[in-house]
Tab-separated table of C-alpha atoms in Angstrom:
chain	number	residue	atom	x	y	z
A	1	LYS	CA	-0.017	0.033	0.029
A	2	LEU	CA	3.081	2.339	0.343
A	3	GLY	CA	3.964	1.717	-3.284
A	4	LEU	CA	7.374	0.280	-2.407
A	5	LYS	CA	8.818	-2.470	-4.413
A	6	ALA	CA	11.927	-2.693	-2.336
A	7	ILE	CA	13.778	-1.046	0.499
A	8	ILE	CA	17.407	-0.336	-0.302
A	9	ILE	CA	19.697	0.731	2.645
A	10	GLU	CA	23.169	1.740	1.291
A	11	ASP	CA	26.528	2.417	3.086
A	12	MET	CA	27.224	2.351	6.858
A	13	PRO	CA	26.332	4.566	9.828
A	14	ALA	CA	28.507	7.503	10.612
A	15	ASP	CA	28.528	6.416	14.301
A	16	ASN	CA	27.921	3.297	16.267
A	17	ASP	CA	24.194	4.164	17.257
A	18	TRP	CA	21.441	1.774	16.432
A	19	SER	CA	18.254	2.999	14.640
A	20	ILE	CA	14.603	1.978	14.069
A	21	ILE	CA	13.636	2.954	10.325
A	22	LYS	CA	9.920	4.072	10.396
A	23	MET	CA	8.279	4.426	7.002
A	24	SER	CA	4.769	5.810	6.444
A	25	LYS	CA	2.960	7.300	3.491
A	26	ASN	CA	4.923	10.667	3.500
A	27	SER	CA	7.984	10.125	5.484
A	28	VAL	CA	11.100	7.925	6.309
A	29	GLU	CA	12.380	8.419	9.885
A	30	PHE	CA	15.664	7.060	11.622
A	31	LEU	CA	14.670	6.899	15.274
A	32	PRO	CA	16.920	6.140	18.229
A	33	ALA	CA	16.917	2.421	19.074
A	34	ASP	CA	18.787	2.377	22.390
A	35	LYS	CA	15.808	1.125	24.331
A	36	TYR	CA	15.336	-1.706	21.867
A	37	VAL	CA	18.767	-3.116	21.540
A	38	GLY	CA	19.143	-6.348	23.396
A	39	LEU	CA	15.449	-7.378	22.913
A	40	ASN	CA	14.788	-10.455	21.028
A	41	ASN	CA	11.975	-10.383	18.356
A	42	TYR	CA	8.908	-11.332	20.368
A	43	ASP	CA	9.591	-8.793	23.140
A	44	LEU	CA	10.783	-6.193	20.633
A	45	ALA	CA	7.505	-6.705	18.472
A	46	ALA	CA	5.414	-6.149	21.601
A	47	GLN	CA	7.282	-3.207	22.589
A	48	LEU	CA	7.252	-1.569	19.274
A	49	ARG	CA	3.415	-2.103	18.955
A	50	LYS	CA	2.943	-0.534	22.401
A	51	ASP	CA	5.182	2.533	21.324
A	52	MET	CA	3.852	3.004	17.792
A	53	GLY	CA	0.450	1.404	17.623
A	54	THR	CA	-0.843	-1.926	16.468
A	55	LYS	CA	-1.513	-1.170	12.892
A	56	ILE	CA	2.218	-1.620	11.795
A	57	SER	CA	4.378	-4.292	10.253
A	58	ILE	CA	7.689	-5.028	11.689
A	59	LEU	CA	10.999	-6.395	10.199
A	60	SER	CA	13.387	-6.954	12.938
A	61	ILE	CA	16.527	-8.675	14.192
A	62	GLY	CA	16.967	-10.427	17.465
A	63	GLY	CA	20.261	-11.296	19.277
A	64	ALA	CA	21.704	-13.378	16.513
A	65	GLY	CA	21.637	-10.435	14.066
A	66	GLU	CA	23.066	-8.112	16.811
A	67	LYS	CA	25.885	-10.465	17.318
A	68	GLY	CA	26.574	-10.872	13.453
A	69	TYR	CA	25.896	-14.507	13.456
A	70	ARG	CA	26.018	-15.895	9.849
A	71	ASN	CA	22.994	-18.035	10.410
A	72	SER	CA	20.909	-15.130	11.437
A	73	THR	CA	17.529	-13.916	10.167
A	74	ILE	CA	15.321	-10.942	9.718
A	75	GLN	CA	11.837	-11.810	11.330
A	76	VAL	CA	8.591	-10.306	10.023
A	77	THR	CA	5.443	-10.033	11.859
A	78	ASP	CA	2.348	-11.907	10.730
A	79	MET	CA	-1.284	-10.850	10.836
A	80	SER	CA	-1.291	-11.468	14.637
A	81	GLY	CA	1.640	-9.316	15.179
A	82	ASN	CA	3.895	-12.332	15.975
A	83	PRO	CA	7.293	-12.154	14.476
A	84	ALA	CA	7.119	-15.775	13.157
A	85	ARG	CA	7.967	-15.219	9.443
A	86	ALA	CA	11.650	-15.458	8.587
A	87	ALA	CA	13.799	-14.110	5.833
A	88	ALA	CA	16.228	-16.868	7.047
A	89	ARG	CA	18.894	-17.944	4.590
A	90	GLY	CA	22.336	-16.302	3.935
A	91	GLY	CA	22.776	-14.392	7.225
A	92	LEU	CA	20.462	-11.482	6.330
A	93	GLY	CA	20.139	-10.651	10.071
A	94	ALA	CA	23.921	-10.047	10.457
A	95	LEU	CA	23.887	-7.825	7.300
A	96	MET	CA	20.893	-5.688	8.928
A	97	GLY	CA	22.877	-5.585	12.090
A	98	SER	CA	26.016	-4.545	10.424
A	99	LYS	CA	24.222	-1.278	9.574
A	100	LYS	CA	22.953	-0.860	13.089
A	101	ILE	CA	19.286	-1.188	12.039
A	102	LYS	CA	17.294	-3.027	14.858
A	103	ALA	CA	13.961	-2.946	12.975
A	104	ILE	CA	12.083	-1.552	10.077
A	105	VAL	CA	8.550	-0.368	10.801
A	106	LEU	CA	5.848	0.054	8.164
A	107	GLU	CA	2.678	2.194	8.888
A	108	ASP	CA	0.336	2.576	6.091
A	109	THR	CA	-2.346	4.914	7.482
A	110	GLY	CA	-3.690	6.890	4.489
A	111	ALA	CA	-1.699	5.061	1.978
A	112	VAL	CA	-3.177	4.772	-1.572
A	113	ASP	CA	-4.009	1.788	-3.748
A	114	ALA	CA	-1.388	0.537	-6.098
A	115	GLN	CA	-1.255	1.876	-9.605
A	116	TYR	CA	-2.238	-0.241	-12.534
A	117	ALA	CA	-2.258	0.195	-16.316
A	118	ASP	CA	-5.874	-1.264	-16.308
A	119	LYS	CA	-6.937	-2.258	-12.859
A	120	GLU	CA	-10.273	-3.915	-14.191
A	121	LYS	CA	-8.199	-6.148	-16.410
A	122	PHE	CA	-5.843	-7.001	-13.632
A	123	ILE	CA	-8.592	-8.062	-11.280
A	124	ALA	CA	-10.192	-10.189	-13.846
A	125	ALA	CA	-6.779	-11.871	-14.843
A	126	HIS	CA	-6.046	-12.099	-11.060
A	127	ARG	CA	-9.263	-14.055	-10.465
A	128	LYS	CA	-8.695	-16.592	-13.135
A	129	PHE	CA	-5.007	-17.106	-11.801
A	130	VAL	CA	-6.361	-17.615	-8.432
A	131	GLU	CA	-8.816	-20.142	-9.749
A	132	GLY	CA	-5.854	-22.093	-11.067
A	133	VAL	CA	-4.038	-21.850	-7.731
A	134	LYS	CA	-7.105	-23.472	-5.993
A	135	ALA	CA	-7.665	-26.040	-8.625
A	136	ASN	CA	-4.150	-27.411	-8.240
A	137	PRO	CA	-4.077	-30.427	-5.807
A	138	VAL	CA	-1.067	-29.227	-3.835
A	139	SER	CA	-1.802	-25.537	-3.540
A	140	GLY	CA	-5.609	-26.119	-3.424
A	141	GLN	CA	-5.939	-29.094	-1.156
A	142	LEU	CA	-2.861	-30.662	0.458
A	143	LEU	CA	-1.171	-27.418	1.666
A	144	PRO	CA	-4.399	-25.827	3.069
A	145	ALA	CA	-5.119	-29.171	5.006
A	146	LEU	CA	-1.860	-29.908	6.542
A	147	GLY	CA	0.502	-27.197	5.491
A	148	THR	CA	4.185	-27.917	4.487
A	149	ALA	CA	4.230	-30.545	7.148
A	150	SER	CA	2.256	-32.638	4.834
A	151	LEU	CA	5.803	-33.435	3.163
A	152	VAL	CA	7.112	-35.290	5.798
A	153	ASN	CA	5.330	-38.567	4.949
A	154	VAL	CA	5.814	-37.883	1.241
A	155	VAL	CA	9.510	-37.304	1.340
A	156	ASN	CA	9.970	-40.223	3.721
A	157	GLY	CA	8.026	-42.581	1.272
A	158	LEU	CA	10.242	-41.313	-1.565
A	159	GLY	CA	13.330	-42.300	0.611
A	160	GLY	CA	14.844	-38.800	0.649
A	161	LEU	CA	13.897	-37.626	4.239
A	162	PRO	CA	17.197	-36.372	6.002
A	163	THR	CA	17.844	-38.702	8.904
A	164	LEU	CA	20.720	-38.714	11.548
A	165	ASN	CA	22.692	-36.146	9.522
A	166	TYR	CA	21.788	-37.515	6.089
A	167	SER	CA	22.953	-40.839	6.712
A	168	GLN	CA	19.605	-42.402	5.960
A	169	GLY	CA	16.600	-41.405	3.748
A	170	ARG	CA	13.712	-43.172	5.592
A	171	TRP	CA	12.906	-43.034	9.165
A	172	ASP	CA	10.551	-45.417	11.011
A	173	LYS	CA	9.415	-42.646	13.346
A	174	ALA	CA	8.415	-40.101	10.629
A	175	GLU	CA	4.740	-40.426	11.479
A	176	MET	CA	5.468	-38.978	14.861
A	177	ILE	CA	6.451	-35.629	13.299
A	178	SER	CA	4.025	-35.599	10.285
A	179	GLY	CA	1.625	-33.222	9.197
A	180	GLU	CA	-1.115	-35.645	9.957
A	181	LYS	CA	0.334	-36.006	13.528
A	182	LEU	CA	0.631	-32.145	13.948
A	183	ALA	CA	-3.037	-31.472	12.833
A	184	GLU	CA	-4.294	-34.301	15.275
A	185	ILE	CA	-2.497	-32.602	18.063
A	186	GLN	CA	-3.493	-29.074	17.291
A	187	GLN	CA	-7.144	-29.988	17.100
A	188	THR	CA	-7.056	-30.998	20.763
A	189	ARG	CA	-4.878	-27.999	21.960
A	190	GLY	CA	-6.844	-25.084	20.042
A	191	GLY	CA	-4.012	-24.585	17.516
A	192	LYS	CA	-4.784	-24.124	13.802
A	193	THR	CA	-4.171	-25.470	10.397
A	194	GLY	CA	-5.109	-23.622	7.163
A	195	HIS	CA	-3.852	-20.344	8.772
A	196	ALA	CA	-2.955	-17.441	6.345
A	197	CYS	CA	0.497	-15.839	6.736
A	198	GLN	CA	-0.668	-12.435	5.263
A	199	PRO	CA	-4.012	-10.772	4.078
A	200	GLY	CA	-5.379	-12.064	0.822
A	201	CYS	CA	-3.568	-15.369	1.042
A	202	VAL	CA	-5.686	-18.140	-0.805
A	203	ILE	CA	-3.488	-21.101	0.098
A	204	LYS	CA	-3.337	-20.672	3.840
A	205	CYS	CA	-0.577	-23.347	4.429
A	206	SER	CA	0.565	-22.030	7.717
A	207	ASN	CA	0.137	-23.716	10.967
A	208	VAL	CA	-0.333	-22.342	14.414
A	209	LEU	CA	1.078	-24.564	17.299
A	210	HIS	CA	-0.001	-24.466	20.820
A	211	ASP	CA	1.553	-26.373	23.768
A	212	ALA	CA	-0.061	-28.891	26.034
A	213	ASP	CA	-1.591	-26.077	28.094
A	214	GLY	CA	-3.102	-24.584	24.970
A	215	LYS	CA	-0.861	-21.675	24.827
A	216	TYR	CA	0.712	-20.165	21.703
A	217	VAL	CA	4.133	-21.487	20.622
A	218	THR	CA	4.738	-20.568	17.077
A	219	SER	CA	3.166	-20.410	13.804
A	220	GLY	CA	4.742	-21.146	10.311
A	221	CYS	CA	6.345	-24.377	11.679
A	222	GLU	CA	7.298	-25.790	8.278
A	223	TYR	CA	8.504	-28.979	6.804
A	224	GLU	CA	12.106	-27.878	6.577
A	225	THR	CA	12.104	-26.866	10.273
A	226	ILE	CA	10.471	-30.170	11.260
A	227	ALA	CA	12.657	-32.640	9.165
A	228	LEU	CA	15.993	-30.866	10.030
A	229	ASN	CA	15.347	-30.604	13.766
A	230	GLY	CA	13.332	-33.834	13.931
A	231	SER	CA	14.544	-36.823	11.751
A	232	ASN	CA	17.826	-35.252	11.013
A	233	LEU	CA	18.643	-35.197	14.539
A	234	GLY	CA	16.707	-38.507	15.543
A	235	ILE	CA	14.163	-36.589	17.558
A	236	ASP	CA	10.509	-37.556	17.007
A	237	SER	CA	8.792	-34.952	19.295
A	238	LEU	CA	6.783	-32.020	17.596
A	239	ASP	CA	6.733	-30.246	20.908
A	240	PHE	CA	10.511	-30.077	20.867
A	241	ILE	CA	10.472	-28.881	17.274
A	242	ALA	CA	8.081	-26.259	18.062
A	243	LYS	CA	10.250	-25.066	21.079
A	244	VAL	CA	13.160	-24.852	18.594
A	245	ASP	CA	11.274	-22.935	16.087
A	246	ARG	CA	10.030	-20.468	18.753
A	247	LEU	CA	13.614	-19.971	20.043
A	248	CYS	CA	14.971	-19.421	16.731
A	249	ASP	CA	12.465	-16.967	15.548
A	250	ASP	CA	12.785	-15.027	18.879
A	251	PHE	CA	16.541	-14.990	18.796
A	252	GLY	CA	16.647	-14.676	14.999
A	253	LEU	CA	18.312	-17.917	13.843
A	254	ASP	CA	17.733	-19.800	10.465
A	255	THR	CA	16.001	-23.024	11.747
A	256	MET	CA	17.208	-24.870	8.838
A	257	ASP	CA	20.783	-24.095	9.413
A	258	THR	CA	20.303	-24.734	13.067
A	259	GLY	CA	19.056	-28.037	12.450
A	260	ALA	CA	21.979	-28.932	10.136
A	261	THR	CA	24.514	-27.484	12.544
A	262	LEU	CA	22.979	-29.581	15.571
A	263	GLY	CA	23.270	-32.541	13.162
A	264	VAL	CA	27.048	-32.138	12.626
A	265	CYS	CA	27.410	-31.676	16.338
A	266	MET	CA	25.698	-35.076	16.897
A	267	GLU	CA	27.865	-36.666	14.243
A	268	GLY	CA	30.894	-35.152	15.948
A	269	LYS	CA	29.808	-36.619	19.306
A	270	LYS	CA	29.468	-33.261	20.976
A	271	ILE	CA	25.846	-34.489	21.976
A	272	ALA	CA	24.116	-37.798	20.987
A	273	PHE	CA	21.616	-38.133	18.403
A	274	GLY	CA	18.170	-37.825	19.862
A	275	ASP	CA	19.338	-35.724	22.762
A	276	GLU	CA	16.663	-33.053	23.086
A	277	LYS	CA	18.077	-31.482	26.292
A	278	GLY	CA	21.538	-31.264	24.681
A	279	ALA	CA	20.161	-29.707	21.393
A	280	LEU	CA	18.297	-26.965	23.440
A	281	GLY	CA	21.478	-26.457	25.356
A	282	LEU	CA	23.500	-25.711	22.330
A	283	ILE	CA	20.885	-23.317	20.904
A	284	LYS	CA	21.081	-21.483	24.226
A	285	GLU	CA	24.913	-21.347	23.979
A	286	MET	CA	24.226	-19.410	20.850
A	287	MET	CA	21.900	-17.234	22.509
A	288	ALA	CA	24.332	-16.590	25.377
A	289	GLY	CA	27.182	-16.016	23.049
A	290	THR	CA	29.610	-18.557	24.742
A	291	ASP	CA	32.852	-19.282	22.649
A	292	PHE	CA	31.298	-22.456	21.341
A	293	GLY	CA	28.089	-20.732	20.887
A	294	LYS	CA	29.735	-18.316	18.523
A	295	ILE	CA	31.260	-21.065	16.381
A	296	LEU	CA	27.679	-22.655	15.986
A	297	GLY	CA	26.562	-19.087	15.023
A	298	ALA	CA	29.116	-19.005	12.289
A	299	GLY	CA	27.110	-21.934	10.600
A	300	THR	CA	27.195	-25.465	9.810
A	301	ASP	CA	30.611	-25.535	8.006
A	302	ALA	CA	32.239	-23.632	10.868
A	303	ALA	CA	30.925	-26.162	13.546
A	304	ALA	CA	31.995	-29.005	11.252
A	305	LYS	CA	35.534	-27.837	10.994
A	306	TYR	CA	35.776	-27.228	14.711
A	307	LEU	CA	34.586	-30.730	15.596
A	308	GLY	CA	36.468	-32.293	12.721
A	309	VAL	CA	33.308	-33.585	10.919
A	310	LYS	CA	33.695	-34.718	7.380
A	311	ARG	CA	30.147	-35.482	6.386
A	312	VAL	CA	28.859	-31.821	6.019
A	313	PRO	CA	25.646	-31.138	4.291
A	314	THR	CA	26.426	-27.673	2.637
A	315	VAL	CA	27.050	-26.131	-0.761
A	316	LYS	CA	28.717	-22.684	-1.131
A	317	GLY	CA	28.732	-22.549	2.919
A	318	GLN	CA	24.812	-22.884	3.077
A	319	SER	CA	23.213	-26.051	4.710
A	320	MET	CA	21.002	-28.290	2.515
A	321	ALA	CA	17.303	-28.202	2.672
A	322	ALA	CA	15.366	-31.223	3.700
A	323	TYR	CA	15.426	-33.281	0.640
A	324	ASP	CA	18.282	-35.780	0.214
A	325	PRO	CA	19.681	-35.159	-3.414
A	326	ARG	CA	20.458	-38.750	-3.846
A	327	ALA	CA	16.609	-39.266	-3.867
A	328	LEU	CA	15.770	-36.172	-5.791
A	329	LYS	CA	18.474	-35.565	-8.257
A	330	GLY	CA	16.923	-32.657	-9.876
A	331	THR	CA	16.835	-31.020	-6.592
A	332	GLY	CA	20.519	-31.969	-6.118
A	333	VAL	CA	21.383	-30.234	-9.451
A	334	THR	CA	19.587	-27.174	-8.178
A	335	TYR	CA	21.386	-27.378	-4.657
A	336	ALA	CA	24.860	-27.495	-6.575
A	337	THR	CA	24.410	-24.877	-9.183
A	338	CYS	CA	21.991	-22.139	-7.978
A	339	PRO	CA	23.904	-19.087	-6.899
A	340	MET	CA	22.598	-19.025	-3.470
A	341	GLY	CA	23.899	-22.438	-2.392
A	342	ALA	CA	21.794	-25.488	-1.354
A	343	ASP	CA	18.477	-23.692	-1.799
A	344	HIS	CA	15.391	-25.815	-2.444
A	345	THR	CA	13.172	-22.795	-3.275
A	346	ALA	CA	15.346	-22.138	-6.129
A	347	GLY	CA	13.957	-25.308	-8.132
A	348	ASN	CA	12.775	-28.224	-6.225
A	349	SER	CA	12.065	-31.284	-8.466
A	350	LEU	CA	9.872	-33.068	-6.097
A	351	GLY	CA	6.672	-34.316	-7.758
A	352	ALA	CA	7.966	-33.636	-11.270
A	353	PRO	CA	6.034	-35.650	-13.807
A	354	ASP	CA	7.506	-38.053	-16.070
A	355	ILE	CA	11.003	-37.897	-14.511
A	356	ASN	CA	12.347	-40.782	-12.255
A	357	PRO	CA	13.878	-38.943	-9.387
A	358	TYR	CA	16.464	-41.652	-8.897
A	359	SER	CA	17.937	-41.457	-12.305
A	360	LYS	CA	20.156	-38.714	-13.491
A	361	ASP	CA	18.432	-38.625	-16.890
A	362	GLY	CA	16.831	-35.281	-17.550
A	363	GLN	CA	17.716	-33.738	-14.297
A	364	VAL	CA	19.883	-30.865	-15.594
A	365	THR	CA	17.229	-29.642	-17.994
A	366	LEU	CA	14.564	-30.048	-15.365
A	367	SER	CA	16.469	-28.183	-12.689
A	368	THR	CA	17.290	-25.491	-15.278
A	369	ASN	CA	13.603	-25.018	-16.056
A	370	LEU	CA	12.602	-25.094	-12.465
A	371	GLN	CA	15.225	-22.444	-11.488
A	372	VAL	CA	13.976	-20.124	-14.281
A	373	ALA	CA	10.400	-20.347	-12.966
A	374	MET	CA	11.421	-19.854	-9.374
A	375	ALA	CA	13.611	-16.985	-10.160
A	376	LEU	CA	10.643	-15.465	-12.022
A	377	ILE	CA	8.152	-16.024	-9.068
A	378	ASP	CA	10.825	-14.560	-6.714
A	379	SER	CA	11.170	-11.542	-9.111
A	380	LEU	CA	7.361	-10.913	-8.981
A	381	GLY	CA	7.309	-11.097	-5.209
A	382	MET	CA	4.828	-14.008	-5.187
A	383	CYS	CA	4.615	-17.074	-2.965
A	384	ILE	CA	6.496	-20.011	-4.518
A	385	PHE	CA	3.422	-22.223	-3.821
A	386	ALA	CA	1.405	-20.082	-6.392
A	387	SER	CA	4.000	-21.448	-8.909
A	388	PHE	CA	2.498	-24.995	-8.846
A	389	CYS	CA	-0.324	-23.979	-11.093
A	390	ILE	CA	1.939	-22.709	-13.827
A	391	VAL	CA	2.562	-26.091	-15.307
A	392	ASP	CA	-0.853	-25.370	-16.991
A	393	PRO	CA	-0.233	-23.056	-20.109
A	394	ALA	CA	-3.520	-21.269	-19.341
A	395	ASN	CA	-2.294	-20.069	-15.925
A	396	VAL	CA	0.763	-18.821	-17.456
A	397	GLY	CA	-1.466	-16.705	-19.850
A	398	HIS	CA	-3.366	-15.355	-16.906
A	399	LEU	CA	-0.121	-14.299	-15.296
A	400	CYS	CA	1.000	-12.475	-18.570
A	401	ASP	CA	-2.436	-10.787	-18.562
A	402	MET	CA	-1.818	-9.701	-14.899
A	403	MET	CA	1.695	-8.154	-15.938
A	404	ALA	CA	0.146	-6.420	-18.920
A	405	ALA	CA	-2.680	-4.963	-16.858
A	406	LYS	CA	-0.287	-3.859	-14.221
A	407	PHE	CA	2.598	-2.404	-16.278
A	408	GLY	CA	1.222	-1.984	-19.815
A	409	GLY	CA	2.540	-3.187	-22.865
A	410	GLU	CA	2.567	-6.811	-24.272
A	411	TRP	CA	3.469	-9.668	-22.261
A	412	LYS	CA	4.131	-13.290	-23.684
A	413	PRO	CA	5.557	-16.205	-21.987
A	414	ASP	CA	9.056	-15.545	-23.398
A	415	ARG	CA	9.400	-12.108	-21.963
A	416	LEU	CA	7.709	-13.254	-18.614
A	417	PHE	CA	10.186	-16.115	-18.067
A	418	GLY	CA	12.918	-13.916	-19.357
A	419	LEU	CA	12.708	-12.006	-16.011
A	420	GLY	CA	13.873	-15.266	-14.263
A	421	VAL	CA	16.720	-15.644	-16.792
A	422	GLN	CA	17.826	-11.975	-16.088
A	423	SER	CA	17.689	-12.602	-12.419
A	424	ILE	CA	19.808	-15.727	-12.512
A	425	ALA	CA	22.224	-14.173	-14.847
A	426	LEU	CA	22.700	-11.270	-12.290
A	427	GLU	CA	23.141	-13.420	-9.417
A	428	LYS	CA	25.850	-15.522	-11.280
A	429	LYS	CA	27.686	-12.303	-12.194
A	430	PHE	CA	27.662	-11.387	-8.606
A	431	ASN	CA	28.922	-14.822	-7.617
A	432	LYS	CA	31.753	-14.576	-10.156
A	433	GLY	CA	32.867	-11.189	-8.707
A	434	ALA	CA	32.802	-12.559	-5.215
A	435	GLY	CA	35.243	-15.282	-6.367
A	436	PHE	CA	32.969	-18.362	-6.853
A	437	THR	CA	33.832	-20.742	-9.725
A	438	ALA	CA	32.476	-23.900	-11.353
A	439	ALA	CA	34.357	-25.927	-8.733
A	440	ASP	CA	31.964	-24.594	-6.190
A	441	ASP	CA	28.972	-25.916	-8.186
A	442	ARG	CA	29.208	-29.314	-6.297
A	443	LEU	CA	27.434	-31.277	-3.718
A	444	PRO	CA	29.436	-32.441	-0.697
A	445	GLY	CA	31.728	-35.527	-1.457
A	446	PHE	CA	29.878	-38.003	0.558
A	447	MET	CA	26.759	-37.668	-1.606
A	448	TYR	CA	28.663	-39.060	-4.474
A	449	THR	CA	30.304	-41.915	-2.635
A	450	GLU	CA	27.840	-43.064	0.129
A	451	THR	CA	24.867	-45.144	-1.110
A	452	LEU	CA	21.487	-43.957	0.392
A	453	GLU	CA	20.062	-47.445	1.144
A	454	SER	CA	16.382	-46.081	1.150
A	455	CYS	CA	16.643	-45.756	-2.629
A	456	ASN	CA	19.902	-47.573	-3.427
A	457	SER	CA	21.354	-44.548	-4.961
A	458	VAL	CA	24.382	-42.180	-4.869
A	459	PHE	CA	24.426	-38.761	-6.633
A	460	ASP	CA	25.792	-39.464	-9.966
A	461	VAL	CA	25.307	-36.364	-12.208
A	462	THR	CA	28.774	-35.652	-13.546
A	463	ASP	CA	30.733	-32.331	-13.363
A	464	GLU	CA	30.408	-32.049	-17.093
A	465	GLU	CA	26.496	-32.452	-16.997
A	466	MET	CA	26.337	-30.057	-14.124
A	467	ALA	CA	28.128	-27.455	-16.097
A	468	GLN	CA	25.116	-27.337	-18.569
A	469	ALA	CA	22.580	-26.173	-15.840
A	470	ILE	CA	21.473	-22.503	-15.948
A	471	PRO	CA	23.797	-21.517	-18.848
A	472	PHE	CA	22.935	-17.859	-18.617
């Protein structure tokens, strides 16, 4: 409503003082943040709403961002005012903290509607696209019913569920952390499935989790969080996972990297697999800023190096998502080649029709096409789950019509998907300038040599084949 496509914060502060950036219809203010420094995200959000009113949205960092941890997040408030939505990968919290920005507060009172070349045509095309989203069995049925937690049983059945630091792909206790189990528990506790993360959401895949006393713990407890802090650690308690999610959101830690880091700690015998108390203790070390906590806050690679662990599930320094690439080789190509590192949201091949996920055949082309589509969706600011329906050319047409009605001009599929190509090319250019080479487009060595027994597979896409991915 403020008409902002992006917020760009350049340069560094002249002094060492922390600020709150408050943005409204007619102003941008840098306000002193002394009273807010040291607060974690839940207390910070409550205090900002007390000081500035309840009709605000907040982007903030907790202690992890203040400390400059490489696994730190920027948390965003949901419709209930809880900072439960995370911009979590790549250490964005540390970047925001380096600029001494504790929070960005958006207040849209009096803001005008967005501008359109043809608003009526946009609304008509949008309605048709939404019909496509709702008609898709994943975005229209599975996700609203169980959220992304529905993937636990799906990926376990495929044999690609990260288990005990990616040493297994199938877990006999997966049902205990499944979407079905989560929904069953929340029905008795007053929690909720089918929760929208923002106004206007038509998928509503979020879950609101309550504890045994019926008190709110967290919302948006996603599949990645569940698998990487559940099966990956040999822990079958959804209450434990919800507690981890709340701690991470509050302090501002990436739940995925946290789970991967705890996994290498267990592999390195720092604590045992299945040790809930020990895992929570290590998270609290990060929060306290102990010497070892700082190592953990530097990410999975740093923890593995310190502990002497060789089986490290990272690419370009970023921990893998919760899909073993030996069972989903298209996703493996994406992990290896996408500029971000091991990023499932850059192009996940789960559910791709007519492609054997265990075979390397066709996976490079599949990954390339998926990466272009996801880069497009990201460029448009859309939820990636809205992308499931664009396998239908009619829905691509509706998206083209929306672009024409919004910006004017003629939009055809080539121009539309060209936005994704441009985005990837720009990211690759940045990586090249930062010193990355083709040698970095590789999975960790154990993925090529250790057979994943659940699907009797190693990752066997060759370096030469990998070089053909995203050739932009």
